[in-house]
């Protein structure tokens, strides 16, 4: 076993975990998912999903990591259940595949930073997106983004990840807050807020089947659950602080950033378009926003600020995705992290190339992760926590916790029953949606 590092402080761990959680999911997907699922109606369901489903699963990953002090795969063996290592393996696979296309979108963001400086997207936002979203430029930008990711991970847990996220997370907050204030002065901002903040209960009631699965999926993704990230990060704790307290802080901050992103995106779009385009795919966010930035006074500066925030958010997440396979290989083989991160990162970059050449392929990677790998991994993690290693993990949750042992018993029963039922349903709907997309099923059978 190689010498394992530990976070230098509690805040260091929290910021690293927040850095992982806050990402493209919060700033790029969240506002647009909200828009295409009934505005504030989606928001309500999403907040419930994050609190009632995401948070307990996050605690599950934390206790696995902190108790075992091992990477996502070997953690299961170290707790005494080697046959469950496959669940960690699923997490490593999910991280690997996700990073491959996440980094391509990270590359798009780099191109939009360049576009804000050169004015490249000012004339024709659609043409700019077409030029940077698939093709040789995209491959190059993807390679640059992966290079940045690898560099940080190779530096190590404390010198790389902890140091980087300590700078990035506060910067994301300050810049995003500044942008939200600025756009509040735009004419038309009020309509944006109104749409964003007034839940239409009718929409929720009428579309529950359509809203719940994406909201649950988004809750897992935004909290970086199911990928082994939170197992890996909490394995570097080396101390017994209150995990429920740390987890709450992470969930709250992550949610605030997503909400703040809405306070930037909605006023901008309503000020210019008078409405928000419902999601027409991966590119809508980029084309709609770039189009709006080109018409707002000072829009290029807002655009630059926005895409820089997006880059910081994407990077602080991508490093956590690379950390999962890196910690596995480094723990297991005793190899030094630097060559390990480099080799694995290069492999991920290669796997991502098809998604940099065709946005349709990117959509497929995304769908397989969202509809299959992610719910499957979370389902197994919750079964493991609730039914297999339950006693030792509940005891672990009590260590350093100020919430009392009543909290851990409620948590345990919740993870045993409610979470598997919720995720099982999500998984079924996810598989169904994959089959429909692949043309195997002509139409959804359940909740069509
Ligand atoms: N949570 C990140 C986001 O919202 C994505 C992510 C998922 C990062 C899983 C790490 C692991 O963009």
PDB file of C-alpha atoms in Angstrom, residues 110-229:
ATOM      1  CA  UNK A 110     -12.572  26.915 -23.434  1.00  0.00           C
ATOM      2  CA  UNK A 111     -13.620  27.792 -26.979  1.00  0.00           C
ATOM      3  CA  UNK A 112     -16.333  30.105 -25.614  1.00  0.00           C
ATOM      4  CA  UNK A 113     -13.786  31.868 -23.429  1.00  0.00           C
ATOM      5  CA  UNK A 114     -11.722  32.429 -26.546  1.00  0.00           C
ATOM      6  CA  UNK A 115     -14.893  33.502 -28.377  1.00  0.00           C
ATOM      7  CA  UNK A 116     -15.683  36.068 -25.671  1.00  0.00           C
ATOM      8  CA  UNK A 117     -12.242  37.572 -26.065  1.00  0.00           C
ATOM      9  CA  UNK A 118     -12.110  37.555 -29.866  1.00  0.00           C
ATOM     10  CA  UNK A 119     -15.807  38.254 -30.380  1.00  0.00           C
ATOM     11  CA  UNK A 120     -16.035  34.996 -32.351  1.00  0.00           C
ATOM     12  CA  UNK A 121     -19.625  34.160 -31.402  1.00  0.00           C
ATOM     13  CA  UNK A 122     -20.988  37.679 -31.795  1.00  0.00           C
ATOM     14  CA  UNK A 123     -22.114  37.410 -35.394  1.00  0.00           C
ATOM     15  CA  UNK A 124     -23.766  34.035 -35.616  1.00  0.00           C
ATOM     16  CA  UNK A 125     -24.073  32.092 -32.377  1.00  0.00           C
ATOM     17  CA  UNK A 126     -25.332  28.958 -34.115  1.00  0.00           C
ATOM     18  CA  UNK A 127     -22.459  28.870 -36.569  1.00  0.00           C
ATOM     19  CA  UNK A 128     -19.952  29.337 -33.753  1.00  0.00           C
ATOM     20  CA  UNK A 129     -21.387  26.434 -31.827  1.00  0.00           C
ATOM     21  CA  UNK A 130     -21.282  24.250 -34.932  1.00  0.00           C
ATOM     22  CA  UNK A 131     -17.640  25.170 -35.455  1.00  0.00           C
ATOM     23  CA  UNK A 132     -16.441  24.430 -31.925  1.00  0.00           C
ATOM     24  CA  UNK A 133     -18.702  21.568 -30.826  1.00  0.00           C
ATOM     25  CA  UNK A 134     -17.490  18.801 -33.126  1.00  0.00           C
ATOM     26  CA  UNK A 135     -14.386  18.402 -35.246  1.00  0.00           C
ATOM     27  CA  UNK A 136     -10.635  18.960 -35.025  1.00  0.00           C
ATOM     28  CA  UNK A 137     -10.946  22.170 -32.953  1.00  0.00           C
ATOM     29  CA  UNK A 138     -13.073  20.289 -30.466  1.00  0.00           C
ATOM     30  CA  UNK A 139     -10.554  17.466 -30.196  1.00  0.00           C
ATOM     31  CA  UNK A 140      -7.797  20.002 -29.554  1.00  0.00           C
ATOM     32  CA  UNK A 141      -9.817  21.878 -26.914  1.00  0.00           C
ATOM     33  CA  UNK A 142     -10.716  18.565 -25.264  1.00  0.00           C
ATOM     34  CA  UNK A 143      -7.017  17.691 -25.143  1.00  0.00           C
ATOM     35  CA  UNK A 144      -6.194  21.034 -23.502  1.00  0.00           C
ATOM     36  CA  UNK A 145      -8.946  20.566 -20.917  1.00  0.00           C
ATOM     37  CA  UNK A 146      -7.734  17.041 -20.142  1.00  0.00           C
ATOM     38  CA  UNK A 147      -4.193  18.395 -19.859  1.00  0.00           C
ATOM     39  CA  UNK A 148      -5.303  20.852 -17.174  1.00  0.00           C
ATOM     40  CA  UNK A 149      -7.200  18.103 -15.351  1.00  0.00           C
ATOM     41  CA  UNK A 150      -4.242  15.738 -15.426  1.00  0.00           C
ATOM     42  CA  UNK A 151      -1.837  18.434 -14.223  1.00  0.00           C
ATOM     43  CA  UNK A 152      -3.876  19.113 -11.081  1.00  0.00           C
ATOM     44  CA  UNK A 153      -4.479  15.451 -10.226  1.00  0.00           C
ATOM     45  CA  UNK A 154      -0.846  14.554 -10.837  1.00  0.00           C
ATOM     46  CA  UNK A 155       0.222  17.115  -8.232  1.00  0.00           C
ATOM     47  CA  UNK A 156      -1.509  15.085  -5.560  1.00  0.00           C
ATOM     48  CA  UNK A 157      -4.425  15.218  -3.162  1.00  0.00           C
ATOM     49  CA  UNK A 158      -3.227  18.146  -1.056  1.00  0.00           C
ATOM     50  CA  UNK A 159      -0.859  19.977  -3.414  1.00  0.00           C
ATOM     51  CA  UNK A 160      -3.097  19.491  -6.426  1.00  0.00           C
ATOM     52  CA  UNK A 161      -6.759  18.929  -5.668  1.00  0.00           C
ATOM     53  CA  UNK A 162      -7.024  20.644  -2.290  1.00  0.00           C
ATOM     54  CA  UNK A 163      -5.000  23.663  -3.290  1.00  0.00           C
ATOM     55  CA  UNK A 164      -6.804  24.107  -6.609  1.00  0.00           C
ATOM     56  CA  UNK A 165     -10.303  23.792  -5.185  1.00  0.00           C
ATOM     57  CA  UNK A 166      -9.513  26.201  -2.340  1.00  0.00           C
ATOM     58  CA  UNK A 167      -8.992  28.839  -5.000  1.00  0.00           C
ATOM     59  CA  UNK A 168     -11.603  27.759  -7.506  1.00  0.00           C
ATOM     60  CA  UNK A 169     -14.666  27.350  -5.301  1.00  0.00           C
ATOM     61  CA  UNK A 170     -14.557  30.838  -3.728  1.00  0.00           C
ATOM     62  CA  UNK A 171     -13.816  32.305  -7.170  1.00  0.00           C
ATOM     63  CA  UNK A 172     -16.888  30.571  -8.628  1.00  0.00           C
ATOM     64  CA  UNK A 173     -19.049  32.047  -5.888  1.00  0.00           C
ATOM     65  CA  UNK A 174     -17.750  35.580  -6.133  1.00  0.00           C
ATOM     66  CA  UNK A 175     -17.851  35.732  -9.930  1.00  0.00           C
ATOM     67  CA  UNK A 176     -21.287  34.158 -10.121  1.00  0.00           C
ATOM     68  CA  UNK A 177     -22.651  36.485  -7.439  1.00  0.00           C
ATOM     69  CA  UNK A 178     -21.217  39.470  -9.307  1.00  0.00           C
ATOM     70  CA  UNK A 179     -22.794  38.322 -12.559  1.00  0.00           C
ATOM     71  CA  UNK A 180     -26.171  37.799 -10.886  1.00  0.00           C
ATOM     72  CA  UNK A 181     -26.059  41.370  -9.558  1.00  0.00           C
ATOM     73  CA  UNK A 182     -25.060  42.762 -12.910  1.00  0.00           C
ATOM     74  CA  UNK A 183     -27.769  41.016 -14.901  1.00  0.00           C
ATOM     75  CA  UNK A 184     -30.397  42.091 -12.366  1.00  0.00           C
ATOM     76  CA  UNK A 185     -30.080  45.559 -13.882  1.00  0.00           C
ATOM     77  CA  UNK A 186     -31.163  44.367 -17.334  1.00  0.00           C
ATOM     78  CA  UNK A 187     -34.589  45.316 -18.651  1.00  0.00           C
ATOM     79  CA  UNK A 188     -36.733  42.215 -18.632  1.00  0.00           C
ATOM     80  CA  UNK A 189     -34.909  40.600 -15.748  1.00  0.00           C
ATOM     81  CA  UNK A 190     -38.111  40.636 -13.688  1.00  0.00           C
ATOM     82  CA  UNK A 191     -39.920  38.293 -16.082  1.00  0.00           C
ATOM     83  CA  UNK A 192     -37.004  35.906 -15.793  1.00  0.00           C
ATOM     84  CA  UNK A 193     -37.250  35.838 -12.009  1.00  0.00           C
ATOM     85  CA  UNK A 194     -41.001  35.401 -12.170  1.00  0.00           C
ATOM     86  CA  UNK A 195     -40.737  32.351 -14.380  1.00  0.00           C
ATOM     87  CA  UNK A 196     -37.934  30.916 -12.296  1.00  0.00           C
ATOM     88  CA  UNK A 197     -39.493  31.417  -8.897  1.00  0.00           C
ATOM     89  CA  UNK A 198     -43.239  30.888  -9.129  1.00  0.00           C
ATOM     90  CA  UNK A 199     -43.979  27.179  -9.032  1.00  0.00           C
ATOM     91  CA  UNK A 200     -47.006  26.124 -10.969  1.00  0.00           C
ATOM     92  CA  UNK A 201     -48.470  23.394  -8.799  1.00  0.00           C
ATOM     93  CA  UNK A 202     -50.630  22.266 -11.687  1.00  0.00           C
ATOM     94  CA  UNK A 203     -47.538  21.529 -13.757  1.00  0.00           C
ATOM     95  CA  UNK A 204     -46.018  19.469 -10.947  1.00  0.00           C
ATOM     96  CA  UNK A 205     -49.179  17.460 -10.407  1.00  0.00           C
ATOM     97  CA  UNK A 206     -49.766  16.836 -14.083  1.00  0.00           C
ATOM     98  CA  UNK A 207     -46.213  15.860 -15.002  1.00  0.00           C
ATOM     99  CA  UNK A 208     -44.915  14.045 -11.981  1.00  0.00           C
ATOM    100  CA  UNK A 209     -43.883  11.038 -14.042  1.00  0.00           C
ATOM    101  CA  UNK A 210     -41.993  13.245 -16.439  1.00  0.00           C
ATOM    102  CA  UNK A 211     -40.368  15.448 -13.821  1.00  0.00           C
ATOM    103  CA  UNK A 212     -39.321  13.007 -11.121  1.00  0.00           C
ATOM    104  CA  UNK A 213     -36.839  10.795 -13.022  1.00  0.00           C
ATOM    105  CA  UNK A 214     -34.813  13.683 -14.458  1.00  0.00           C
ATOM    106  CA  UNK A 215     -34.895  15.442 -11.083  1.00  0.00           C
ATOM    107  CA  UNK A 216     -33.593  12.349  -9.280  1.00  0.00           C
ATOM    108  CA  UNK A 217     -30.940  11.774 -11.950  1.00  0.00           C
ATOM    109  CA  UNK A 218     -29.869  15.387 -11.719  1.00  0.00           C
ATOM    110  CA  UNK A 219     -29.706  15.140  -7.922  1.00  0.00           C
ATOM    111  CA  UNK A 220     -27.229  12.252  -8.121  1.00  0.00           C
ATOM    112  CA  UNK A 221     -25.194  13.786 -10.874  1.00  0.00           C
ATOM    113  CA  UNK A 222     -24.930  17.194  -9.282  1.00  0.00           C
ATOM    114  CA  UNK A 223     -23.826  15.691  -5.974  1.00  0.00           C
ATOM    115  CA  UNK A 224     -21.267  13.487  -7.785  1.00  0.00           C
ATOM    116  CA  UNK A 225     -22.834  10.314  -6.403  1.00  0.00           C
ATOM    117  CA  UNK A 226     -22.501   6.787  -7.733  1.00  0.00           C
ATOM    118  CA  UNK A 227     -19.101   7.423  -9.281  1.00  0.00           C
ATOM    119  CA  UNK A 228     -17.025   6.617  -6.213  1.00  0.00           C
ATOM    120  CA  UNK A 229     -15.867  10.236  -6.036  1.00  0.00           C
TER     121      UNK A 229
END
